Amino acid sequence: MNEIYKTDALIAEDIDQYLETHQHKTMLRFITCGSVDDGKSTLIGRLLYDSKMIFEDQLATLEADSKRVGTQGEAIDFALLVDGLAAEREQGITIDVAYRFFATEKRKFIVADTPGHEQYTRNMVTGASTADLAVILVDARKGILTQTRRHSYLAHLIGIRHIVLAVNKMDLVGYDPAVFDRIVADYRDFAQSIGIADFTPVPISGLAGDNITTRSDNTPWYDGPVLLEHLEAVELNQTAEQLKPFRMPVQWVNRPNLDFRGFAGTIATGQVKVGDDVRVLPSGKTTKISRIVTMDGDLDMAVAGQAVTLCFADEIDCSRGQVITAAKKPVEVADQFEATVIWMEDDDMVPGRAYWLKIGPQTVSAVVAQPKYQINVNTMEHLACKTLDLNGIGVATLTTDREIPFEPYTESRDLGGFILIDKMTNRTVGAGLLNFALRRAQNIHWQATDISREHHAAMKNQKPLVLWMTGLSGSGKSTIANLVEKKLARMNRHTFLLDGDNVRHGLNKDLGFTEADRVENIRRVGEVARLMADAGLIVITAFISPFRSERDMVRGMLPAGEFVEVFVDTPLEEAEKRDVKGLYAKARAGELKNFTGIDSPYEAPDAPEIRIDTTRMSPEEAADMIIAKLIP
Amino acid sequence: MHVTNLTHLQRLEAEAIHIMREVVTQADKPVMLYSVGKDSAVMLHLAKKAFYPAPPPFPLLHVDTTWKFRDMYALRDKAARKAGMQLLVHQNPDAVRQGINPFDHGGLHTDMWKTEGLKQALDLHGFDAAFGGARRDEEKSRAKERIFSFRTASHRWDPKNQRPELWRTYNARKNKGESMRVFPLSNWTELDIWQYIHLENIEIVPLYYADERPTVTRDGLLLMVDDDRFALADGEEPVMRSIRFRTLGCYPLTGAVESTAKTLPEIIQEMLLTTTSERQGRAIDHDQAASMEKKKQEGYF
């Protein structure tokens, strides 16, 4: 063992000196990528084993397991050390990201052990998102494979700056330098084609231990660094981040009493000193840093990666999600972007649907348009697509409901990386990278008109409303809507009825009944209803509108209180029994696809303003009840 | 420009602080699980740092089995008082009534006091996010758990259905009844914990330091006789030995090690030169293969 691990003697002789050394170690996070047979788990197992991170009891378990289920005969199967969950052990594959820890004399390491199969792309992206470096494993006998290209592409996409090409199992090709050189040359061609400027190739054997901690006698022709040597020397992201302009997203406003107001957050990039001029975005207000507060005493200066609390010289507004930046080098603010989206959910992405977008501590509502293209992660080809399915990666326009401070992902992971959250299930369904702001949104300004919506409403002597009827086909929406409109007309109210079937003959005749088309149908109707409400009208709509997300989207388009959701609640059996248009019969016969209630879901409202139980109420009674609620 | 290389402990500290701040802004009613062990001590210390000069904006919760060492109860009350935080103590009333104890009831002891007790306490107070001091280096199934670990309304963990967790962007959104367990020390190792305690002068239970204590050996474990509830078997006689604990649980379930380490550097020295892993001293993990994963699915922290 060389000087990479000399700890034992020092620990025994001078523990204080050892602690002093250990205390000043830096930390490198890396991922290992490879497919099942590339020897990834064996390599990690060996790294842990060599750094004495494996204790005797674990070793005893390992030895027993090796004999029972191992693949190395009587020898120790290092792979078993790192294959965690019971189900995974049975299947012999690594399903999820597992984090491992070891340390050398210079650094502590966190290894994200990520699965190799294409169906686990999202897991690999998760592991890669915090990594400084990627070790791409290649089996010397097989050379560059499809998955090598995929892993390299993903590592590069997620912004990993240091790539190690570990050509493994050199023992099985007789440590032949020609094999190594050919693989390196192949990889260089590919790497350059996807924009990887540099990488470090190392010939290794995880099983035999060549060139991992010590230089191997089996590869006298190799003069590059051994694996751990390189991992100890490579520049950390944390170091590179400090050289960029100062940015700190605010996580939490600390206000324990009237005398103290501090802004807590983790510095994303750059450095900050007391007295620095800063600008808060999106408000654009400027001030100076008066204090950098920590429990261990005030600091003069803080750098990227530190979690601190900043105080301002002036009382300016600043809250969670806003970004404190260098005054002279602020970040951009925008609400429309080109983004690369990685879909991570079993259900396909729904273009046009509003998702929560979380970028650092900031959460906004966002809509992803139909992708411009999807990337085939095996061939890097751009393919036309309507949406993204699980593990799909595509480029699309993304629109947020308000302006957000951001930076391109290549500049800052914190200010350019986002996750998408489903508004109903709250699951993280996607992740993405902001590439750049689209200027279009900024150049089309809202035309201010002299006659305001209040003026329109005042002339009609009424409060504009959108009365949104939702329910199954045949529930009675149109019948009730029609009665409501007649009654309102009799009361001299200015109304307009937008009917689902009618709109599909004109405005929306280009749309079908897929989930994406249904979303777009409702979006257009919502926009039309909003324009009519702006004109002062009481708008009545009768659409199945099966998804909560889209009803909530329309609700969000209107001022508070102007959207009235009316749930026309008719059980499926009842609607099917009525079957006024004969549609249920067709759907049951398989002649109509995507029919709500049959082979497409209906998401009932959680808390509608008005609920109509049509099994207990005639349409006439229902209409009267609605009027009574609207005009008390 | 001058570059400051943060040490690994500075980065781990910053990560934990970031996580805690995310929780208090995203959760409706967070709580910190406090077991009085060394990891809890570090977690509490980090919480004080995260919100300084304000006190941590959540209470401490001790899910008590009534079978902790006496030294632990003493430090628990003192630490909460010093942090200016409310301390909630929950004892499963069913376990109290049935007199569940580690001597007669084996696995049921852990199940009722800890697993059920924890679920009861969280439901009782309506906590929707609970900090725990678990670390990924402790055990295989923990190595794969997210920092923000989602639990169903019945507190179950589904290892195959974890939310992707990218960068330091954490999604703590959930529906009513669902909750999060959050592990700010996920990326710390046992050595990191000890070194941090040393550097930051964090007070820990004296049982971590070696001293002469009454002991018996049973099933390969070295057990300390902490009070007269310890039922001695025929022929068993407590013997004074210089021992300490690497991990502290319920006293009859936690094995001690023979040691003379009376200072933190000596403890760390011993730990680094030792050849058994930390959880070896806990009877709970030896029940069956993959036992922790199973317990976690059922709601054990």
Tab-separated table of C-alpha atoms in Angstrom, chain A residues 112-434:
chain	number	residue	atom	x	y	z
A	112	ALA	CA	-23.028	7.683	-5.979
A	113	ASP	CA	-23.362	4.152	-7.275
A	114	THR	CA	-25.848	4.510	-10.108
A	115	PRO	CA	-27.630	1.799	-12.068
A	116	GLY	CA	-26.744	1.239	-15.697
A	117	HIS	CA	-29.907	0.138	-17.483
A	118	GLU	CA	-31.727	2.598	-19.676
A	119	GLN	CA	-34.874	2.234	-17.558
A	120	TYR	CA	-32.934	3.737	-14.651
A	121	THR	CA	-31.799	6.862	-16.465
A	122	ARG	CA	-33.601	8.992	-13.873
A	123	ASN	CA	-31.610	7.347	-11.091
A	124	MET	CA	-28.365	8.039	-12.865
A	125	VAL	CA	-29.337	11.665	-13.386
A	126	THR	CA	-30.171	11.934	-9.671
A	127	GLY	CA	-26.724	10.629	-8.731
A	128	ALA	CA	-24.969	12.786	-11.316
A	129	SER	CA	-26.653	16.011	-10.232
A	130	THR	CA	-24.379	16.430	-7.204
A	131	ALA	CA	-21.199	14.929	-8.666
A	132	ASP	CA	-17.898	16.619	-9.471
A	133	LEU	CA	-16.662	13.717	-11.544
A	134	ALA	CA	-17.893	10.623	-13.382
A	135	VAL	CA	-16.077	7.315	-13.680
A	136	ILE	CA	-17.303	5.670	-16.881
A	137	LEU	CA	-16.507	1.979	-16.781
A	138	VAL	CA	-15.817	0.030	-19.937
A	139	ASP	CA	-15.155	-3.689	-20.185
A	140	ALA	CA	-11.820	-4.003	-22.020
A	141	ARG	CA	-13.146	-7.028	-23.890
A	142	LYS	CA	-16.182	-5.195	-25.198
A	143	GLY	CA	-15.003	-1.645	-25.804
A	144	ILE	CA	-17.338	1.331	-26.197
A	145	LEU	CA	-20.950	0.190	-26.052
A	146	THR	CA	-24.273	1.886	-26.436
A	147	GLN	CA	-24.551	2.334	-22.673
A	148	THR	CA	-21.064	3.897	-22.536
A	149	ARG	CA	-22.321	6.556	-24.919
A	150	ARG	CA	-25.541	7.020	-22.971
A	151	HIS	CA	-23.775	7.388	-19.638
A	152	SER	CA	-21.254	9.813	-21.079
A	153	TYR	CA	-23.959	11.893	-22.692
A	154	LEU	CA	-25.975	12.079	-19.457
A	155	ALA	CA	-22.915	12.917	-17.362
A	156	HIS	CA	-22.013	15.689	-19.779
A	157	LEU	CA	-25.601	16.927	-19.997
A	158	ILE	CA	-25.861	17.199	-16.222
A	159	GLY	CA	-22.697	19.285	-16.200
A	160	ILE	CA	-20.016	16.952	-14.876
A	161	ARG	CA	-16.734	18.529	-15.875
A	162	HIS	CA	-14.373	15.665	-15.166
A	163	ILE	CA	-14.774	12.344	-16.931
A	164	VAL	CA	-12.639	9.294	-16.168
A	165	LEU	CA	-12.740	6.484	-18.693
A	166	ALA	CA	-11.880	3.424	-16.603
A	167	VAL	CA	-11.044	0.586	-18.964
A	168	ASN	CA	-11.751	-2.328	-16.652
A	169	LYS	CA	-10.907	-6.034	-16.726
A	170	MET	CA	-7.501	-5.370	-18.260
A	171	ASP	CA	-6.445	-8.673	-16.692
A	172	LEU	CA	-8.777	-10.482	-19.069
A	173	VAL	CA	-7.099	-9.019	-22.173
A	174	GLY	CA	-3.570	-9.758	-20.985
A	175	TYR	CA	-2.919	-6.088	-20.127
A	176	ASP	CA	-2.549	-5.441	-23.857
A	177	PRO	CA	-1.777	-1.738	-24.491
A	178	ALA	CA	-3.191	-2.017	-28.025
A	179	VAL	CA	-6.627	-2.880	-26.604
A	180	PHE	CA	-6.478	0.101	-24.245
A	181	ASP	CA	-5.291	2.510	-26.961
A	182	ARG	CA	-8.006	1.430	-29.358
A	183	ILE	CA	-10.748	1.941	-26.768
A	184	VAL	CA	-9.358	5.355	-25.821
A	185	ALA	CA	-9.218	6.419	-29.478
A	186	ASP	CA	-12.801	5.239	-30.063
A	187	TYR	CA	-13.973	7.097	-27.007
A	188	ARG	CA	-12.131	10.266	-27.972
A	189	ASP	CA	-13.993	10.407	-31.288
A	190	PHE	CA	-17.307	9.982	-29.570
A	191	ALA	CA	-16.552	12.381	-26.681
A	192	GLN	CA	-15.599	15.186	-29.028
A	193	SER	CA	-18.779	14.682	-31.041
A	194	ILE	CA	-20.915	15.445	-27.976
A	195	GLY	CA	-18.768	18.275	-26.649
A	196	ILE	CA	-16.698	16.535	-23.980
A	197	ALA	CA	-13.435	18.432	-24.335
A	198	ASP	CA	-11.257	16.275	-22.137
A	199	PHE	CA	-11.244	13.018	-20.249
A	200	THR	CA	-8.776	10.883	-18.303
A	201	PRO	CA	-8.388	7.257	-19.423
A	202	VAL	CA	-7.048	4.703	-16.907
A	203	PRO	CA	-6.455	0.984	-17.528
A	204	ILE	CA	-7.630	-0.924	-14.437
A	205	SER	CA	-8.771	-4.229	-13.032
A	206	GLY	CA	-11.295	-3.943	-10.229
A	207	LEU	CA	-10.962	-7.623	-9.434
A	208	ALA	CA	-7.150	-7.758	-9.442
A	209	GLY	CA	-6.665	-4.227	-8.130
A	210	ASP	CA	-4.517	-2.849	-10.966
A	211	ASN	CA	-4.005	0.951	-11.103
A	212	ILE	CA	-6.668	1.684	-8.520
A	213	THR	CA	-4.701	2.643	-5.439
A	214	THR	CA	-1.250	1.665	-6.664
A	215	ARG	CA	0.567	1.636	-9.954
A	216	SER	CA	0.364	-1.834	-11.457
A	217	ASP	CA	3.404	-3.780	-12.577
A	218	ASN	CA	1.184	-5.315	-15.225
A	219	THR	CA	0.886	-2.065	-17.177
A	220	PRO	CA	4.435	-0.693	-17.467
A	221	TRP	CA	3.359	1.037	-20.696
A	222	TYR	CA	0.886	3.272	-18.827
A	223	ASP	CA	2.293	6.527	-17.444
A	224	GLY	CA	-0.903	8.386	-16.529
A	225	PRO	CA	-2.267	8.700	-12.988
A	226	VAL	CA	-3.705	5.722	-11.116
A	227	LEU	CA	-7.402	6.111	-10.359
A	228	LEU	CA	-7.233	7.327	-6.759
A	229	GLU	CA	-4.327	9.644	-7.479
A	230	HIS	CA	-6.500	11.367	-10.057
A	231	LEU	CA	-9.521	11.502	-7.749
A	232	GLU	CA	-7.346	13.156	-5.107
A	233	ALA	CA	-5.993	15.816	-7.466
A	234	VAL	CA	-8.899	16.831	-9.657
A	235	GLU	CA	-10.323	20.342	-9.199
A	236	LEU	CA	-13.536	20.491	-7.175
A	237	ASN	CA	-16.728	22.144	-8.436
A	238	GLN	CA	-16.835	24.037	-5.177
A	239	THR	CA	-13.522	25.690	-6.106
A	240	ALA	CA	-14.606	26.542	-9.646
A	241	GLU	CA	-17.955	27.921	-8.417
A	242	GLN	CA	-16.200	30.495	-6.232
A	243	LEU	CA	-14.643	32.208	-9.243
A	244	LYS	CA	-18.068	33.079	-10.704
A	245	PRO	CA	-20.125	36.184	-9.797
A	246	PHE	CA	-21.874	36.149	-6.413
A	247	ARG	CA	-25.389	34.629	-6.225
A	248	MET	CA	-27.350	33.429	-3.214
A	249	PRO	CA	-30.989	32.284	-3.439
A	250	VAL	CA	-32.823	33.182	-0.221
A	251	GLN	CA	-34.199	30.160	1.620
A	252	TRP	CA	-35.581	31.680	4.753
A	253	VAL	CA	-35.944	35.110	6.308
A	254	ASN	CA	-34.648	35.071	9.859
A	255	ARG	CA	-36.546	37.561	11.992
A	256	PRO	CA	-36.378	36.515	15.659
A	257	ASN	CA	-37.100	40.059	16.886
A	258	LEU	CA	-37.527	43.597	15.638
A	259	ASP	CA	-33.791	44.280	15.793
A	260	PHE	CA	-32.674	41.499	13.514
A	261	ARG	CA	-33.558	40.717	9.923
A	262	GLY	CA	-31.295	38.273	8.098
A	263	PHE	CA	-31.549	36.341	4.853
A	264	ALA	CA	-30.539	32.724	5.163
A	265	GLY	CA	-29.321	30.679	2.219
A	266	THR	CA	-26.537	28.661	0.652
A	267	ILE	CA	-24.196	30.636	-1.595
A	268	ALA	CA	-24.577	29.200	-5.104
A	269	THR	CA	-21.585	30.845	-6.753
A	270	GLY	CA	-18.962	33.473	-6.043
A	271	GLN	CA	-17.891	35.135	-2.831
A	272	VAL	CA	-19.425	37.831	-0.674
A	273	LYS	CA	-17.771	40.305	1.693
A	274	VAL	CA	-19.127	42.733	4.227
A	275	GLY	CA	-19.621	46.068	2.434
A	276	ASP	CA	-20.267	44.487	-1.000
A	277	ASP	CA	-22.953	46.090	-3.165
A	278	VAL	CA	-25.713	43.616	-3.931
A	279	ARG	CA	-28.874	43.566	-6.012
A	280	VAL	CA	-31.960	41.549	-5.109
A	281	LEU	CA	-33.867	39.974	-7.991
A	282	PRO	CA	-36.487	40.047	-9.368
A	283	SER	CA	-37.208	43.342	-7.560
A	284	GLY	CA	-33.900	44.877	-8.720
A	285	LYS	CA	-33.413	46.773	-5.437
A	286	THR	CA	-29.821	47.405	-4.362
A	287	THR	CA	-28.143	47.636	-0.966
A	288	LYS	CA	-24.920	46.731	0.809
A	289	ILE	CA	-24.071	43.682	2.904
A	290	SER	CA	-23.778	44.831	6.511
A	291	ARG	CA	-23.124	41.501	8.250
A	292	ILE	CA	-22.463	37.845	7.483
A	293	VAL	CA	-23.910	36.069	10.493
A	294	THR	CA	-23.125	32.581	11.772
A	295	MET	CA	-23.423	31.034	15.238
A	296	ASP	CA	-19.632	30.894	15.402
A	297	GLY	CA	-19.390	34.666	15.018
A	298	ASP	CA	-19.709	37.108	12.139
A	299	LEU	CA	-17.591	36.447	9.053
A	300	ASP	CA	-15.789	39.000	6.890
A	301	MET	CA	-16.284	36.877	3.836
A	302	ALA	CA	-18.156	33.758	2.689
A	303	VAL	CA	-17.862	31.603	-0.422
A	304	ALA	CA	-19.879	29.292	-2.674
A	305	GLY	CA	-21.110	26.256	-0.774
A	306	GLN	CA	-21.386	27.939	2.621
A	307	ALA	CA	-24.758	28.249	4.373
A	308	VAL	CA	-24.891	31.718	5.891
A	309	THR	CA	-27.239	34.504	6.970
A	310	LEU	CA	-26.756	37.905	5.315
A	311	CYS	CA	-27.903	41.263	6.690
A	312	PHE	CA	-28.504	44.345	4.560
A	313	ALA	CA	-27.561	47.967	5.232
A	314	ASP	CA	-31.022	49.103	4.075
A	315	GLU	CA	-34.525	47.836	4.776
A	316	ILE	CA	-35.391	46.465	1.344
A	317	ASP	CA	-37.915	43.780	0.507
A	318	CYS	CA	-36.493	40.323	0.126
A	319	SER	CA	-38.172	36.961	0.640
A	320	ARG	CA	-37.792	33.237	0.017
A	321	GLY	CA	-37.055	32.466	-3.619
A	322	GLN	CA	-35.476	35.810	-4.422
A	323	VAL	CA	-31.815	35.858	-5.391
A	324	ILE	CA	-29.154	38.136	-3.893
A	325	THR	CA	-26.523	38.879	-6.559
A	326	ALA	CA	-23.445	41.013	-7.130
A	327	ALA	CA	-24.881	44.486	-7.885
A	328	LYS	CA	-22.800	44.964	-11.022
A	329	LYS	CA	-23.330	41.428	-12.314
A	330	PRO	CA	-26.968	40.528	-11.673
A	331	VAL	CA	-28.717	37.525	-13.194
A	332	GLU	CA	-31.383	37.598	-15.895
A	333	VAL	CA	-35.072	37.535	-15.128
A	334	ALA	CA	-37.523	35.886	-17.541
A	335	ASP	CA	-40.744	33.866	-17.819
A	336	GLN	CA	-40.138	31.902	-20.993
A	337	PHE	CA	-37.200	29.607	-21.653
A	338	GLU	CA	-35.727	26.966	-23.827
A	339	ALA	CA	-35.231	24.048	-21.460
A	340	THR	CA	-33.949	20.493	-21.612
A	341	VAL	CA	-36.450	18.309	-19.790
A	342	ILE	CA	-35.794	14.835	-18.381
A	343	TRP	CA	-39.055	13.005	-17.701
A	344	MET	CA	-38.992	10.778	-14.609
A	345	GLU	CA	-42.532	9.507	-14.159
A	346	ASP	CA	-44.332	6.409	-15.463
A	347	ASP	CA	-47.168	8.537	-16.862
A	348	ASP	CA	-46.154	10.609	-19.894
A	349	MET	CA	-45.586	14.334	-19.634
A	350	VAL	CA	-48.691	16.327	-20.618
A	351	PRO	CA	-47.668	19.307	-22.763
A	352	GLY	CA	-49.750	22.333	-21.820
A	353	ARG	CA	-50.510	21.096	-18.304
A	354	ALA	CA	-49.357	23.256	-15.416
A	355	TYR	CA	-46.796	21.663	-13.102
A	356	TRP	CA	-45.029	23.131	-10.090
A	357	LEU	CA	-41.525	24.130	-11.058
A	358	LYS	CA	-39.038	24.283	-8.211
A	359	ILE	CA	-35.743	25.990	-8.904
A	360	GLY	CA	-33.688	26.350	-5.744
A	361	PRO	CA	-36.043	27.659	-3.069
A	362	GLN	CA	-38.363	29.184	-5.673
A	363	THR	CA	-41.622	27.450	-6.640
A	364	VAL	CA	-43.759	28.689	-9.537
A	365	SER	CA	-46.383	27.247	-11.844
A	366	ALA	CA	-45.020	26.272	-15.258
A	367	VAL	CA	-46.179	24.812	-18.535
A	368	VAL	CA	-43.994	22.784	-20.903
A	369	ALA	CA	-44.967	22.977	-24.576
A	370	GLN	CA	-44.846	20.036	-26.944
A	371	PRO	CA	-41.110	19.245	-27.205
A	372	LYS	CA	-39.234	20.503	-30.244
A	373	TYR	CA	-37.458	17.168	-30.298
A	374	GLN	CA	-36.541	14.213	-28.139
A	375	ILE	CA	-32.950	13.036	-27.841
A	376	ASN	CA	-32.232	9.379	-28.461
A	377	VAL	CA	-29.773	8.891	-25.605
A	378	ASN	CA	-28.145	5.927	-27.345
A	379	THR	CA	-27.461	7.562	-30.708
A	380	MET	CA	-27.783	11.288	-29.825
A	381	GLU	CA	-30.246	11.668	-32.723
A	382	HIS	CA	-32.968	14.279	-32.486
A	383	LEU	CA	-36.394	12.728	-32.955
A	384	ALA	CA	-39.753	14.358	-33.500
A	385	CYS	CA	-42.122	13.696	-30.595
A	386	LYS	CA	-45.485	14.713	-29.130
A	387	THR	CA	-44.483	14.283	-25.503
A	388	LEU	CA	-41.871	12.636	-23.273
A	389	ASP	CA	-42.274	9.255	-21.633
A	390	LEU	CA	-40.369	7.822	-18.651
A	391	ASN	CA	-36.630	8.586	-19.016
A	392	GLY	CA	-37.297	10.620	-22.161
A	393	ILE	CA	-35.081	13.672	-22.634
A	394	GLY	CA	-36.226	16.487	-24.875
A	395	VAL	CA	-35.899	20.179	-25.590
A	396	ALA	CA	-39.001	22.326	-25.186
A	397	THR	CA	-40.268	25.805	-24.520
A	398	LEU	CA	-41.156	26.313	-20.877
A	399	THR	CA	-43.333	29.141	-19.619
A	400	THR	CA	-43.634	30.166	-15.975
A	401	ASP	CA	-46.570	32.081	-14.522
A	402	ARG	CA	-44.263	34.843	-13.326
A	403	GLU	CA	-40.771	36.108	-13.961
A	404	ILE	CA	-37.981	34.272	-12.183
A	405	PRO	CA	-34.307	35.105	-11.696
A	406	PHE	CA	-32.174	32.389	-13.298
A	407	GLU	CA	-28.905	31.522	-14.965
A	408	PRO	CA	-28.259	29.051	-17.762
A	409	TYR	CA	-27.603	25.630	-16.255
A	410	THR	CA	-24.078	25.604	-17.674
A	411	GLU	CA	-23.334	28.640	-15.497
A	412	SER	CA	-25.015	27.483	-12.305
A	413	ARG	CA	-26.633	24.231	-11.258
A	414	ASP	CA	-28.475	26.026	-8.464
A	415	LEU	CA	-29.978	28.766	-10.627
A	416	GLY	CA	-30.495	26.769	-13.815
A	417	GLY	CA	-31.560	23.317	-12.641
A	418	PHE	CA	-35.210	22.710	-11.823
A	419	ILE	CA	-37.578	19.914	-10.912
A	420	LEU	CA	-41.195	19.527	-12.048
A	421	ILE	CA	-43.780	18.422	-9.493
A	422	ASP	CA	-47.218	17.043	-10.319
A	423	LYS	CA	-49.813	19.292	-8.723
A	424	MET	CA	-52.100	16.403	-7.761
A	425	THR	CA	-49.741	13.669	-6.581
A	426	ASN	CA	-46.899	15.990	-5.475
A	427	ARG	CA	-44.426	13.551	-6.965
A	428	THR	CA	-41.251	14.790	-8.634
A	429	VAL	CA	-42.115	13.910	-12.228
A	430	GLY	CA	-39.314	15.573	-14.122
A	431	ALA	CA	-36.131	17.570	-13.956
A	432	GLY	CA	-34.703	20.076	-16.324
A	433	LEU	CA	-32.034	22.515	-17.264
A	434	LEU	CA	-32.722	26.079	-18.336
